[in-house]
Amino acid sequence: MQLSVTPKKVTHLLPTDIIFQTGYWAEVKARLGWQPCAYDIEDRESGKDMLVLFKPLKDGMYAAYIPQGPEFGPCRENYGPYLESLSESIVNQMNSDVAFIRYDLPWESPYTDILDQNPAHEVPEERIREIRMNFGTRHWNFRKTPVDMTVADSYVIDIHDTEDRMLSCMKSKTRYNIKLAERKGVRVYAASTRALPVFHRLHLETAKRKGFLVREYPYFETLFASQKENVDPCEVKLMLAVHGKDVLAGAIVAVTEQTAYFLYGASTMKKRNFMASYALHWETIRYAKSLNCKTYDMGAVSPACFPDHPFFGLYRFKTGFGGRVVHRAGSWDYPIDPDAYASFRNWEEINRGGCGNGPFYKGSQN
């Protein structure tokens, strides 16, 4: 399999519904210290490109990161050979200080059928997954990352139908809680960035309560500031659920041409029985539908009903909204400098329970 890449301006990236492959996201990451680059991908088909982000590590080394890209890939059996050829072509375009390439693949997981047909079985262990990814490659060089950079398993809702039909597809408890929030007087609206400090306080409260990674306030400012200087059909909205003077829940949502992405959420324990989070997502769905979006990506969940999974609580909440779990292939590394890569992976393995605080993750969604 022969592929080649050609550098081009980031402003010339092709339109895409994957927000992490847009010029907008390149601007966000540039403001956070990453170096964005864009490449056309030349193969048997035309019209393919990708955003690549370069991140300084230590001792003058860099990592190359492709967030949720490339968008288009081969059949499952050719994932490894395709990425190997792509990686070799990328290496020819980069300087010699890049330790590894990290792909965060949006492609369908090879284990989707297993999870959908028999969800009692989780995906195979890391070693087996690496054998499958490297099968057919020349160098057997791909390594599974200890954590996935964005979301390997997310909950996606089709929102092109009528509101009555969407409500009918929800679980009865979810419908009840949406109506309960309405009866309690919970109101949801798209707020201006002046309310961002309020959301950040909620974010800190939620992170402390649930053990999530804390994002500093300038990071959220960057999400909103970056859209002002970009021509992408992408906008970022702050949605707040309030009752009287109390802000009970909030969400940062990014809207592309056909997809709305739930990027960050936060809530308070105050008036918990008002079910503000249910109202928040329902009104966000309605807002995205008004903008002609076709899907609402609610973000991370456990791959299936796995009570021991750290995202099981999210799974239990989000599956009430009548969508589907989308299984992606996750994050994979292509080492270039074996020693530098081994050093980084040692650090990453030690910190795998708290990724987000280290040099590669800081300032990322990713």
Short mmCIF file of N, CA, C and O in Angstrom, two decimals, residues 67-138:
data_model
loop_
_atom_site.label_atom_id
_atom_site.label_comp_id
_atom_site.label_asym_id
_atom_site.label_seq_id
_atom_site.Cartn_x
_atom_site.Cartn_y
_atom_site.Cartn_z
N PRO A 67 -5.47 14.29 15.87
CA PRO A 67 -6.70 14.16 16.68
C PRO A 67 -7.90 13.74 15.83
O PRO A 67 -8.28 14.44 14.90
N GLN A 68 -8.47 12.58 16.16
CA GLN A 68 -9.63 12.07 15.43
C GLN A 68 -9.39 12.08 13.92
O GLN A 68 -10.24 12.53 13.13
N GLY A 69 -8.22 11.61 13.54
CA GLY A 69 -7.89 11.57 12.13
C GLY A 69 -6.88 10.47 11.83
O GLY A 69 -6.29 9.89 12.74
N PRO A 70 -6.69 10.20 10.51
CA PRO A 70 -7.40 10.81 9.39
C PRO A 70 -8.88 10.43 9.38
O PRO A 70 -9.26 9.39 9.90
N GLU A 71 -9.68 11.28 8.77
CA GLU A 71 -11.13 11.06 8.79
C GLU A 71 -11.52 9.80 8.05
O GLU A 71 -12.36 9.03 8.51
N PHE A 72 -10.91 9.58 6.88
CA PHE A 72 -11.29 8.45 6.05
C PHE A 72 -10.20 7.39 6.09
O PHE A 72 -9.01 7.69 5.98
N GLY A 73 -10.61 6.14 6.24
CA GLY A 73 -9.65 5.05 6.31
C GLY A 73 -10.06 3.87 5.46
O GLY A 73 -11.12 3.88 4.82
N PRO A 74 -9.26 2.82 5.49
CA PRO A 74 -9.54 1.63 4.69
C PRO A 74 -10.49 0.68 5.43
O PRO A 74 -11.03 1.02 6.48
N CYS A 75 -10.69 -0.52 4.89
CA CYS A 75 -11.46 -1.53 5.59
C CYS A 75 -10.68 -1.98 6.83
O CYS A 75 -9.47 -1.76 6.93
N ARG A 76 -11.35 -2.60 7.77
CA ARG A 76 -10.73 -2.95 9.05
C ARG A 76 -9.44 -3.76 8.89
O ARG A 76 -8.48 -3.58 9.63
N GLU A 77 -9.44 -4.69 7.92
CA GLU A 77 -8.29 -5.57 7.75
C GLU A 77 -7.04 -4.82 7.32
O GLU A 77 -5.92 -5.33 7.46
N ASN A 78 -7.20 -3.60 6.80
CA ASN A 78 -6.05 -2.84 6.28
C ASN A 78 -5.69 -1.64 7.14
O ASN A 78 -4.92 -0.78 6.70
N TYR A 79 -6.23 -1.55 8.35
CA TYR A 79 -5.90 -0.42 9.20
C TYR A 79 -4.39 -0.28 9.38
O TYR A 79 -3.82 0.80 9.21
N GLY A 80 -3.73 -1.36 9.77
CA GLY A 80 -2.30 -1.31 10.05
C GLY A 80 -1.45 -0.94 8.84
O GLY A 80 -0.65 0.00 8.89
N PRO A 81 -1.58 -1.69 7.71
CA PRO A 81 -0.79 -1.35 6.52
C PRO A 81 -1.02 0.08 6.03
O PRO A 81 -0.09 0.76 5.60
N TYR A 82 -2.28 0.54 6.11
CA TYR A 82 -2.59 1.91 5.68
C TYR A 82 -1.85 2.92 6.55
O TYR A 82 -1.19 3.84 6.05
N LEU A 83 -1.94 2.75 7.86
CA LEU A 83 -1.29 3.70 8.77
C LEU A 83 0.23 3.61 8.70
O LEU A 83 0.91 4.62 8.88
N GLU A 84 0.75 2.42 8.43
CA GLU A 84 2.20 2.30 8.30
C GLU A 84 2.70 3.10 7.10
O GLU A 84 3.69 3.85 7.20
N SER A 85 2.03 2.95 5.97
CA SER A 85 2.43 3.72 4.78
C SER A 85 2.25 5.21 5.01
O SER A 85 3.11 6.02 4.63
N LEU A 86 1.16 5.58 5.66
CA LEU A 86 0.92 6.99 5.96
C LEU A 86 2.00 7.53 6.89
O LEU A 86 2.52 8.64 6.68
N SER A 87 2.37 6.76 7.90
CA SER A 87 3.37 7.20 8.87
C SER A 87 4.72 7.41 8.20
O SER A 87 5.41 8.41 8.47
N GLU A 88 5.11 6.51 7.34
CA GLU A 88 6.40 6.64 6.67
C GLU A 88 6.44 7.88 5.79
O GLU A 88 7.47 8.55 5.69
N SER A 89 5.31 8.20 5.18
CA SER A 89 5.26 9.40 4.36
C SER A 89 5.31 10.66 5.23
O SER A 89 5.97 11.65 4.88
N ILE A 90 4.64 10.62 6.38
CA ILE A 90 4.68 11.76 7.29
C ILE A 90 6.09 11.99 7.80
O ILE A 90 6.56 13.13 7.89
N VAL A 91 6.78 10.91 8.15
CA VAL A 91 8.15 11.01 8.65
C VAL A 91 9.04 11.74 7.66
O VAL A 91 9.91 12.55 8.03
N ASN A 92 8.83 11.49 6.38
CA ASN A 92 9.64 12.15 5.35
C ASN A 92 9.41 13.65 5.28
O ASN A 92 10.23 14.39 4.73
N GLN A 93 8.29 14.11 5.84
CA GLN A 93 7.96 15.53 5.80
C GLN A 93 8.32 16.26 7.09
O GLN A 93 8.25 17.47 7.16
N MET A 94 8.73 15.50 8.14
CA MET A 94 8.97 16.09 9.45
C MET A 94 10.46 16.21 9.73
O MET A 94 11.29 15.60 9.06
N ASN A 95 10.76 16.98 10.78
CA ASN A 95 12.15 17.06 11.19
C ASN A 95 12.52 15.83 12.00
O ASN A 95 11.67 15.02 12.36
N SER A 96 13.77 15.68 12.34
CA SER A 96 14.27 14.46 12.97
C SER A 96 14.05 14.42 14.46
O SER A 96 14.46 13.46 15.13
N ASP A 97 13.37 15.41 15.04
CA ASP A 97 13.19 15.47 16.48
C ASP A 97 11.85 14.93 16.95
O ASP A 97 11.48 15.10 18.11
N VAL A 98 11.10 14.29 16.06
CA VAL A 98 9.81 13.73 16.43
C VAL A 98 10.01 12.30 16.94
O VAL A 98 10.55 11.45 16.24
N ALA A 99 9.60 12.06 18.17
CA ALA A 99 9.82 10.76 18.80
C ALA A 99 8.80 9.72 18.33
O ALA A 99 9.14 8.53 18.22
N PHE A 100 7.57 10.15 18.09
CA PHE A 100 6.54 9.20 17.67
C PHE A 100 5.35 9.96 17.09
O PHE A 100 5.20 11.17 17.30
N ILE A 101 4.53 9.22 16.34
CA ILE A 101 3.27 9.74 15.82
C ILE A 101 2.15 9.07 16.60
O ILE A 101 2.17 7.84 16.77
N ARG A 102 1.21 9.85 17.06
CA ARG A 102 0.05 9.28 17.76
C ARG A 102 -1.22 9.56 16.96
O ARG A 102 -1.57 10.70 16.69
N TYR A 103 -1.89 8.47 16.58
CA TYR A 103 -3.16 8.56 15.87
C TYR A 103 -4.30 8.35 16.85
O TYR A 103 -4.31 7.38 17.62
N ASP A 104 -5.28 9.22 16.82
CA ASP A 104 -6.50 9.04 17.60
C ASP A 104 -7.60 8.76 16.58
O ASP A 104 -8.25 9.68 16.07
N LEU A 105 -7.80 7.49 16.27
CA LEU A 105 -8.56 7.11 15.09
C LEU A 105 -10.07 7.26 15.27
O LEU A 105 -10.64 6.76 16.25
N PRO A 106 -10.75 7.90 14.31
CA PRO A 106 -12.21 7.98 14.33
C PRO A 106 -12.86 6.77 13.65
O PRO A 106 -14.08 6.68 13.58
N TRP A 107 -12.04 5.87 13.14
CA TRP A 107 -12.54 4.73 12.38
C TRP A 107 -13.26 3.74 13.30
O TRP A 107 -12.99 3.66 14.49
N GLU A 108 -14.15 2.97 12.72
CA GLU A 108 -14.91 1.99 13.49
C GLU A 108 -13.98 0.95 14.12
O GLU A 108 -13.05 0.46 13.49
N SER A 109 -14.25 0.63 15.37
CA SER A 109 -13.45 -0.37 16.07
C SER A 109 -13.60 -1.73 15.40
O SER A 109 -14.71 -2.12 15.02
N PRO A 110 -12.51 -2.49 15.28
CA PRO A 110 -12.61 -3.85 14.73
C PRO A 110 -13.45 -4.77 15.61
O PRO A 110 -13.84 -5.86 15.18
N TYR A 111 -13.74 -4.33 16.83
CA TYR A 111 -14.47 -5.17 17.78
C TYR A 111 -15.92 -4.71 17.98
O TYR A 111 -16.58 -5.12 18.93
N THR A 112 -16.40 -3.87 17.07
CA THR A 112 -17.77 -3.38 17.17
C THR A 112 -18.78 -4.51 17.18
O THR A 112 -19.72 -4.52 17.98
N ASP A 113 -18.60 -5.50 16.32
CA ASP A 113 -19.55 -6.61 16.24
C ASP A 113 -19.61 -7.39 17.55
O ASP A 113 -20.69 -7.79 18.00
N ILE A 114 -18.45 -7.58 18.16
CA ILE A 114 -18.40 -8.30 19.44
C ILE A 114 -19.18 -7.53 20.50
O ILE A 114 -20.00 -8.09 21.23
N LEU A 115 -18.93 -6.23 20.59
CA LEU A 115 -19.58 -5.41 21.62
C LEU A 115 -21.08 -5.29 21.38
O LEU A 115 -21.87 -5.25 22.33
N ASP A 116 -21.50 -5.21 20.12
CA ASP A 116 -22.91 -5.05 19.81
C ASP A 116 -23.69 -6.35 19.98
O ASP A 116 -24.83 -6.35 20.45
N GLN A 117 -23.07 -7.46 19.59
CA GLN A 117 -23.78 -8.73 19.60
C GLN A 117 -23.69 -9.46 20.94
O GLN A 117 -24.61 -10.17 21.34
N ASN A 118 -22.57 -9.27 21.63
CA ASN A 118 -22.40 -9.94 22.92
C ASN A 118 -21.68 -9.01 23.87
O ASN A 118 -20.49 -9.17 24.15
N PRO A 119 -22.38 -8.00 24.39
CA PRO A 119 -21.73 -6.97 25.19
C PRO A 119 -21.15 -7.47 26.51
O PRO A 119 -20.48 -6.72 27.21
N ALA A 120 -21.41 -8.73 26.86
CA ALA A 120 -20.81 -9.26 28.08
C ALA A 120 -19.30 -9.41 27.93
O ALA A 120 -18.57 -9.51 28.91
N HIS A 121 -18.82 -9.47 26.69
CA HIS A 121 -17.40 -9.63 26.42
C HIS A 121 -16.77 -8.28 26.08
O HIS A 121 -17.22 -7.59 25.17
N GLU A 122 -15.74 -7.92 26.80
CA GLU A 122 -15.02 -6.70 26.50
C GLU A 122 -14.04 -6.96 25.35
O GLU A 122 -13.83 -8.09 24.92
N VAL A 123 -13.43 -5.88 24.83
CA VAL A 123 -12.46 -6.04 23.75
C VAL A 123 -11.26 -6.80 24.26
O VAL A 123 -10.99 -6.82 25.47
N PRO A 124 -10.51 -7.45 23.37
CA PRO A 124 -9.34 -8.22 23.81
C PRO A 124 -8.31 -7.35 24.50
O PRO A 124 -8.30 -6.12 24.37
N GLU A 125 -7.40 -8.00 25.22
CA GLU A 125 -6.35 -7.28 25.91
C GLU A 125 -5.43 -6.58 24.91
O GLU A 125 -5.43 -6.87 23.71
N GLU A 126 -4.63 -5.66 25.43
CA GLU A 126 -3.78 -4.80 24.62
C GLU A 126 -2.89 -5.58 23.66
O GLU A 126 -2.75 -5.24 22.48
N ARG A 127 -2.26 -6.66 24.15
CA ARG A 127 -1.33 -7.43 23.32
C ARG A 127 -2.03 -8.01 22.09
O ARG A 127 -1.48 -7.99 20.98
N ILE A 128 -3.24 -8.53 22.26
CA ILE A 128 -3.99 -9.11 21.15
C ILE A 128 -4.39 -8.02 20.16
O ILE A 128 -4.33 -8.22 18.93
N ARG A 129 -4.77 -6.87 20.67
CA ARG A 129 -5.16 -5.77 19.78
C ARG A 129 -3.97 -5.30 18.95
O ARG A 129 -4.11 -4.94 17.79
N GLU A 130 -2.78 -5.29 19.55
CA GLU A 130 -1.58 -4.89 18.82
C GLU A 130 -1.25 -5.89 17.71
O GLU A 130 -0.83 -5.50 16.61
N ILE A 131 -1.44 -7.18 17.98
CA ILE A 131 -1.18 -8.20 16.94
C ILE A 131 -2.11 -7.96 15.75
O ILE A 131 -1.69 -8.01 14.59
N ARG A 132 -3.36 -7.68 16.04
CA ARG A 132 -4.32 -7.45 14.96
C ARG A 132 -3.98 -6.19 14.18
O ARG A 132 -4.04 -6.19 12.94
N MET A 133 -3.63 -5.10 14.87
CA MET A 133 -3.30 -3.86 14.17
C MET A 133 -2.07 -4.02 13.29
O MET A 133 -2.00 -3.48 12.18
N ASN A 134 -1.08 -4.76 13.75
CA ASN A 134 0.18 -4.90 13.02
C ASN A 134 0.15 -5.99 11.95
O ASN A 134 1.09 -6.07 11.14
N PHE A 135 -0.90 -6.80 11.92
CA PHE A 135 -0.97 -7.86 10.93
C PHE A 135 -0.99 -7.27 9.53
O PHE A 135 -1.78 -6.40 9.21
N GLY A 136 -0.07 -7.72 8.69
CA GLY A 136 0.03 -7.22 7.33
C GLY A 136 1.00 -6.07 7.16
O GLY A 136 1.28 -5.65 6.03
N THR A 137 1.52 -5.51 8.28
CA THR A 137 2.52 -4.45 8.18
C THR A 137 3.91 -5.06 7.98
O THR A 137 4.12 -6.24 8.25
N ARG A 138 4.84 -4.26 7.56
CA ARG A 138 6.20 -4.75 7.34
C ARG A 138 7.04 -4.75 8.61
O ARG A 138 7.90 -5.59 8.78
#
